[in-house]
XYZ file of C-alpha atoms in Angstrom:
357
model
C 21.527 -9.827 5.479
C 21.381 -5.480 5.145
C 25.238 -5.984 5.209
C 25.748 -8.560 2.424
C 23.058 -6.665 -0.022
C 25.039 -3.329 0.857
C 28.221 -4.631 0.023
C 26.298 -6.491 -2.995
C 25.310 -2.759 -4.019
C 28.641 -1.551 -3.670
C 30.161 -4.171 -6.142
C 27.729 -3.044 -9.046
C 28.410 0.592 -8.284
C 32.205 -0.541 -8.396
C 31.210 -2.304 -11.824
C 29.194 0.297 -13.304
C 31.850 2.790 -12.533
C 34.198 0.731 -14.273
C 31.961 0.425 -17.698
C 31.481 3.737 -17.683
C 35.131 4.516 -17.832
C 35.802 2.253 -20.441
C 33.165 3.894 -22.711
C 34.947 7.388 -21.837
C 38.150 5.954 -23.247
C 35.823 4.677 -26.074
C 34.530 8.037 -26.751
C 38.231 9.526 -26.480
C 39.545 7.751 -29.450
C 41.638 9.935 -31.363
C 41.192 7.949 -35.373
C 39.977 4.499 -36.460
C 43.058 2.451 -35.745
C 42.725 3.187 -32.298
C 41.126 0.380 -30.882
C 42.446 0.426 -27.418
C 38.863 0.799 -26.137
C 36.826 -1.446 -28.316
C 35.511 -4.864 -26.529
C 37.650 -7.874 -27.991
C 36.143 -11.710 -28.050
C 37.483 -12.376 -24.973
C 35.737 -8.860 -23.405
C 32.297 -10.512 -24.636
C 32.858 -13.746 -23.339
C 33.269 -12.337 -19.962
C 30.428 -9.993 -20.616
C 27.907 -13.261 -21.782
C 28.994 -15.297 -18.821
C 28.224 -12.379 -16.393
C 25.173 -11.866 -17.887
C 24.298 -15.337 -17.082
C 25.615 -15.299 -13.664
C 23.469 -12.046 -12.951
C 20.107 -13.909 -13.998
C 20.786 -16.641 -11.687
C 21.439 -14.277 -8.574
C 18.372 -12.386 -9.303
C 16.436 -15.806 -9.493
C 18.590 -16.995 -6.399
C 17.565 -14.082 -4.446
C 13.708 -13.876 -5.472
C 13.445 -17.241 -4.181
C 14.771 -16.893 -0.881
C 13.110 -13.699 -0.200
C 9.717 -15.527 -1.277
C 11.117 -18.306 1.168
C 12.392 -16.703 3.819
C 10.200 -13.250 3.849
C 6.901 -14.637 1.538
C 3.769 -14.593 3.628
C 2.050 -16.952 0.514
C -0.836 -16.161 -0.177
C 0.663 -12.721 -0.188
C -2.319 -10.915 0.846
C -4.080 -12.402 3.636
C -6.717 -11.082 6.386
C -9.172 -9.078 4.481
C -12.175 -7.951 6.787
C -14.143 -5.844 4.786
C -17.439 -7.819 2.460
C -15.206 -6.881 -1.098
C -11.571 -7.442 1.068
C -11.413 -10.714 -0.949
C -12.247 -9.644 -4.534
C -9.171 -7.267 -4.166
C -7.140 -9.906 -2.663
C -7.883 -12.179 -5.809
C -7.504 -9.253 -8.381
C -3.677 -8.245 -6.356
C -2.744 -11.925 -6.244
C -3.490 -12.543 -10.205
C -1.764 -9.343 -11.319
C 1.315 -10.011 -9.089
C 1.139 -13.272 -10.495
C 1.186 -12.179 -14.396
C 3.810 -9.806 -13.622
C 6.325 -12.445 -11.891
C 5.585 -14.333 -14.782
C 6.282 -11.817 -17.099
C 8.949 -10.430 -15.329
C 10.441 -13.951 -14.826
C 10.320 -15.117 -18.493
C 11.489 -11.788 -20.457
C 14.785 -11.518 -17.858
C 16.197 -14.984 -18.745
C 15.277 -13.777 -22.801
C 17.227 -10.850 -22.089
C 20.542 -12.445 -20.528
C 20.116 -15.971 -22.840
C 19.909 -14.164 -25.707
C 23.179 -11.446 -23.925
C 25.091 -14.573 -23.826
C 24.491 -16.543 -27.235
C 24.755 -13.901 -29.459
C 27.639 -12.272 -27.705
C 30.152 -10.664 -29.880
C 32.662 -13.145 -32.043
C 35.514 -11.906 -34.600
C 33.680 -12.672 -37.820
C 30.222 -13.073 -36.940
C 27.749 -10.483 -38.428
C 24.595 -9.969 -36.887
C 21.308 -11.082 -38.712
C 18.848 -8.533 -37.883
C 14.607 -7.855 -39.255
C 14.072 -4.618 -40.376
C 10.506 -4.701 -40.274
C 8.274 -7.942 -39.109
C 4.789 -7.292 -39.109
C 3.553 -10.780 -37.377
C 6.301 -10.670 -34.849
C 4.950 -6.772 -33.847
C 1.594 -8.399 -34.367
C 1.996 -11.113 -31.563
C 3.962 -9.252 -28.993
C 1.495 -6.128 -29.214
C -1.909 -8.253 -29.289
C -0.635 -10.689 -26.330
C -0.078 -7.123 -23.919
C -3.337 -5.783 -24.830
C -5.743 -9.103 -23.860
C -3.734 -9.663 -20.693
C -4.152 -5.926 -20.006
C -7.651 -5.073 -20.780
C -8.209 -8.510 -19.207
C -6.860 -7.285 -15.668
C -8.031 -3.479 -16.215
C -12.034 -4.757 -17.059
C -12.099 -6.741 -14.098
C -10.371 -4.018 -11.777
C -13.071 -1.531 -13.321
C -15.881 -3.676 -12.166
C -14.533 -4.775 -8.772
C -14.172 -0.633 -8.110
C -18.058 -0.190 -9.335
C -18.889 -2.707 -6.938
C -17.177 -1.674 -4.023
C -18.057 2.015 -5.072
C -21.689 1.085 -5.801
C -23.166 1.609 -1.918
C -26.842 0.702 -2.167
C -28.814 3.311 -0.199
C -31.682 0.858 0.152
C -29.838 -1.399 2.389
C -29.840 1.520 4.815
C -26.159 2.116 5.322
C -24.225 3.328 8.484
C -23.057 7.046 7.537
C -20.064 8.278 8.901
C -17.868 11.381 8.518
C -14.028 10.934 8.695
C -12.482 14.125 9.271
C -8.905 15.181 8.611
C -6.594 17.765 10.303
C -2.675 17.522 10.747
C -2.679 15.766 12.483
C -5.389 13.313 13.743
C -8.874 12.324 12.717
C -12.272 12.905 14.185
C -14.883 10.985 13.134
C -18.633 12.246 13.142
C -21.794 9.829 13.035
C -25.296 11.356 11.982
C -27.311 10.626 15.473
C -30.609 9.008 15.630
C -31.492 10.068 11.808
C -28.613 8.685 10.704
C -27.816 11.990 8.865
C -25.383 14.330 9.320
C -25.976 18.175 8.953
C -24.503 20.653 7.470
C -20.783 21.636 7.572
C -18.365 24.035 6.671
C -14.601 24.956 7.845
C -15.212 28.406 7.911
C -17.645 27.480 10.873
C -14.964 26.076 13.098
C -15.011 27.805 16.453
C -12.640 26.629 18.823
C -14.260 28.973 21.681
C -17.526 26.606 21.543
C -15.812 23.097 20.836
C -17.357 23.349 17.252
C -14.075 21.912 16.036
C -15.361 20.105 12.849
C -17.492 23.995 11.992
C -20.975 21.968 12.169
C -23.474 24.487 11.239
C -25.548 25.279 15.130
C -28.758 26.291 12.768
C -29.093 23.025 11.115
C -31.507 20.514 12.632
C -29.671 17.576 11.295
C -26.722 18.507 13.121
C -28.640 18.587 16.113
C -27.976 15.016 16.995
C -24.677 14.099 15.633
C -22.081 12.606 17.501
C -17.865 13.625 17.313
C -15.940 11.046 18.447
C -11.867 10.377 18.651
C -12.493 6.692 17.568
C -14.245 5.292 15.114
C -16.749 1.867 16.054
C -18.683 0.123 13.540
C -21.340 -2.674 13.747
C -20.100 -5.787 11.972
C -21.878 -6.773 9.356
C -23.954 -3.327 8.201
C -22.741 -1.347 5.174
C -21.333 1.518 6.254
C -20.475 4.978 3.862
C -18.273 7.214 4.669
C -18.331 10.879 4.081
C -14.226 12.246 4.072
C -13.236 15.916 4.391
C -10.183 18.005 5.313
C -9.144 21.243 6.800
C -5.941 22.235 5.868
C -4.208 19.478 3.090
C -4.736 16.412 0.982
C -5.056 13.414 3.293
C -5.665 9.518 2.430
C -7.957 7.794 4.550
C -6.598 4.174 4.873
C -7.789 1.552 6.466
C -5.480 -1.608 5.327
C -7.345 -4.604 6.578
C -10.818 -3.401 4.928
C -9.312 -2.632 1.690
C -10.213 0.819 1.848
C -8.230 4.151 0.791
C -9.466 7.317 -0.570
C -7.833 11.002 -0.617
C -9.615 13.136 1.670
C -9.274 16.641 -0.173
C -9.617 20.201 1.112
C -13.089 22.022 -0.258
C -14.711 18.805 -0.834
C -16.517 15.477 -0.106
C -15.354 12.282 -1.127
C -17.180 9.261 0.055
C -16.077 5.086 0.322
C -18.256 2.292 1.443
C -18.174 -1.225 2.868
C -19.624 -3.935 4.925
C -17.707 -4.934 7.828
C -17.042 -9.016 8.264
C -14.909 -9.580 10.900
C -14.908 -8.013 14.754
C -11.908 -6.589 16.150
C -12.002 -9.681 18.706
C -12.842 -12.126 15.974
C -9.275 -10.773 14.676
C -7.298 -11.013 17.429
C -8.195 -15.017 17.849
C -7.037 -15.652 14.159
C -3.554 -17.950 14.163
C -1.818 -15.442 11.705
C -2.950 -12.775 14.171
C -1.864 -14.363 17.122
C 1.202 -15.398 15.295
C 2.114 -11.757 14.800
C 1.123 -9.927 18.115
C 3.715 -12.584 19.640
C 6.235 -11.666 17.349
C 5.801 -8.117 18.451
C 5.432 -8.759 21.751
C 8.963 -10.422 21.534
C 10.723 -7.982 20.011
C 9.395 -5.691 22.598
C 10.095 -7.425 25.683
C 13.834 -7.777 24.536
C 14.051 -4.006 23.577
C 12.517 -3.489 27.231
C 15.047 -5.370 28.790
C 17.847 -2.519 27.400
C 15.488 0.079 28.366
C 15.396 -1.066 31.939
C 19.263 -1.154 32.452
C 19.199 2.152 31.295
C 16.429 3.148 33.775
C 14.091 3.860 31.162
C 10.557 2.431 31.312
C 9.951 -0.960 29.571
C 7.455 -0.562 26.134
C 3.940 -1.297 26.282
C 2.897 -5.228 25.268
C 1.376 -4.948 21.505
C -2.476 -5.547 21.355
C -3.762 -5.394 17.784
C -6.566 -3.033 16.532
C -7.569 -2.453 13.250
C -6.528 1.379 12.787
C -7.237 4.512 10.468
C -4.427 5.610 8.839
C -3.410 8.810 6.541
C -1.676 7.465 3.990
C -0.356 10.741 1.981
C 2.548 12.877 3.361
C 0.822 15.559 5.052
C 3.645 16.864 7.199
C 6.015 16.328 9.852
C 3.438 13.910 12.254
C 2.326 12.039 9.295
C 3.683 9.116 10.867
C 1.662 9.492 13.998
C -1.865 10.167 12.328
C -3.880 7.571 12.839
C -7.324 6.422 15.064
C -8.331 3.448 16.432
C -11.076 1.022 14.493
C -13.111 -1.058 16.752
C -15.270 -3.348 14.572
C -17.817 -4.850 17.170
C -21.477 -6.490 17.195
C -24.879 -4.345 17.008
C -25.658 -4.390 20.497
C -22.332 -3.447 21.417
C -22.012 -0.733 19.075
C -25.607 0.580 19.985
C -24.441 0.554 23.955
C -21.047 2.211 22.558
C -23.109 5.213 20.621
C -25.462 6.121 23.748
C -22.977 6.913 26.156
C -21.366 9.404 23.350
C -22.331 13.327 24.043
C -24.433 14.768 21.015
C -23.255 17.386 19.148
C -25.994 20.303 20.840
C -24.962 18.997 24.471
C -21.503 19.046 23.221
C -21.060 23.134 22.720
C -19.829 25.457 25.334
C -22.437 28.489 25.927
C-alpha cells in the first residue's frame, strides 16, 4: 500500500509539473495572436473529466481507509469520569467536518466539469448577492458557535475540580527527560517548592523547600498510582522547557511550563486490570505481541535477544518536542483500587527520610 500511494504522489507531482509548464509558455506569449498556450475545448474536456475522476479516487480512497484502517467509533476506551463527553464532542465535529468536507469537494469538481470551458459560451457570473452571502455566512456561524459553546462548557467542567469532594493532589514534574511525580503525604498537601532549591548532593531533586512542614511528608515517586474512582488534581511544573503532560486514555493534556503551575483534574473509572480484560484491549496487546514474536524470530538468527512480550499500561506521556529523548519520556500509570493504592503509598519513603545528611 506505501508503494502504490508513493507512486500515486509521484504521478501528481509529474502532473503538476506539467501545468505549471504550460502556464510558463502561457506567460511567455510574445502578442495576442499567439495562442499556442491557451487551453482549447478539447484541453477542458480533459480537464472536466479529470476533475471528476479525482473526486471519485478521493471518495474511493476515504472509504477504504475508513474500511480497512477505521476503528468506528473512532475514539474508543476513555477511562477518565469526562473521557466520554470528549469522545462525543471529537466524534460530532469529525462528523460535521466529513460532511462538510464531503459535500463542498463533489461542488467543487461537479461544478469543474459542467461549466468547463466551450468555444462560445460566456460565463454568467453575480456581482454582488446579498442572500446567497447571507446563507453561506449564517449556516458557518450556528454550526460553529454550536460546536465551540459546547466545547467551552465540556472544558469548564472538566476544569471545574470541586475541592469539597476532597481530591487526590498530585505533582507531575518535568525534566528532559522523565517525570517524577510527588504526592502531598498524610495531609494531602504538598509544600513548598522551588528549582532554585534543587540539590542533587541531598537527593532534593524536585528543590522541595527542607523548612516547610508540608513538605515534611510528601512522597517522590518514579510512577504515578491513582485510586480509581477519587478525583484527583494535578499540580504540573518544569525545570528546564515547555513540556505537555499527556495522558491519552484519560483525556488529559496540559503544557507543563517553566516558572509556573498549571493544574488538570479528573476522576479515574477504569483500573489498569479492568483495561487489560477489555476485548479491544486484548485485541490489541495480541496484535503487538505478534508483530513482536515475528521480529524476535530475525533477532534470534542474528544472535540478538528476542523483544519483550507487550503488556499494556496506561502511561504519562510528554507530548511537546522537548529534545532529542522526547520520544522516550514517559512514566508508567497504574490506576488501581483504594486499598491497593493505600498499601502502594505506605511502603513509599517520605520526603524527610528521603534526604541524605
Amino acid at each position: 500500500m506505501t508503494a502504490l500511494l508513493t507512486i500515486i504522489v509521484l504521478v501528481f507531482i509529474l502532473i503538476a509539473i506539467w501545468q505549471m509548464v504550460k502556464i510558463f509558455d502561457l506567460a511567455q506569449a510574445k502578442n495576442e495572436n499567439d495562442i499556442s498556450g491557451v487551453a482549447t475545448d478539447k484541453d477542458n474536456t480533459i480537464n472536466g473529466y479529470l476533475m471528476m475522476g479525482f473526486l471519485i479516487f478521493i471518495y474511493v480512497i476515504t472509504i477504504i481507509s475508513m474500511v480497512k484502517w477505521g476503528d468506528l467509533p473512532l475514539i474508543s476506551n476513555a477511562a477518565s469520569a469526562h473521557g466520554p463527553d470528549v469522545d462525543n464532542l471529537m466524534i460530532t465535529t469529525l462528523i460535521v467536518i466529513f460532511f462538510v468536507q464531503t459535500l463542498t469537494q463533489f461542488l467543487l469538481h461537479y461544478y469543474a466539469f459542467k461549466y468547463k470551458g466551450e468555444k462560445g459560451k460566456k460565463a454568467l457570473f453575480f456581482a454582488d448577492n446579498n442572500k446567497l452571502e447571507f446563507i453561506w455566512t449564517i449556516i458557518p456561524v450556528i454550526v460553529l458557535a454550536g460546536l465551540v459553546i459546547w466545547g467551552l462548557n465540556t472544558w469548564i467542567n472538566i476544569m471545574g475540580v470541586d475541592e469539597s469532594d476532597d481530591p487526590l493532589v498530585v505533582e507531575l514534574y518535568a525534566q528532559q527527560f522523565n517525570w517524577k511525580a510527588r504526592y502531598g503525604g498524610a495531609d494531602n498537601t504538598l509544600g513548598k517548592a522551588n528549582v532554585r532549591l534543587i540539590d542533587i548532593d541531598r537527593a532534593n531533586i524536585l528543590g522541595l523547600d527542607e523548612s516547610d512542614p508540608d513538605a515534611q511528608d510528601d512522597i517522590i515517586t518514579t510512577e504515578l498510582h491513582l485510586p480509581v474512582g477519587r478525583p484527583v488534581l494535578f499540580k504540573m511544573r518544569s525545570q528546564d522547557v515547555l513540556h505537555s503532560a499527556y495522558m491519552p486514555h484519560f483525556r488529559a493534556q496540559m503544557n507543563c511550563v517553566p516558572g509556573m503551575i498549571t493544574q488538570f483534574g479528573f476522576t479515574p473509572t477504569v483500573t489498569t486490570v479492568e483495561m487489560r480484560q477489555t476485548p479491544e484491549m486484548q485485541e490489541k496487546v495480541m496484535n503487538i505481541n505478534n508483530i513482536r514474536i515475528e521480529k524476535s524470530k530475525k533477532l534470534i538468527e542474528k544472535g540478538e535477544e528476542a523483544l519483550d512480550l507487550y503488556e499494556f499500561d496506561y502511561l504519562l506521556l510528554c507530548n511537546k518536542i522537548c529534545g532529542k529523548s522526547h520520544y522516550n519520556m514517559q512514566m508508567k500509570i497504574v490506576v488501581e483500587t483504594e486499598e491497593e493504592y493505600n498499601a502502594w503509598i505506605k511502603e513509599q519513603k517520605d520526603f524527610k527520610n528521603s534526604l541524605i545528611n
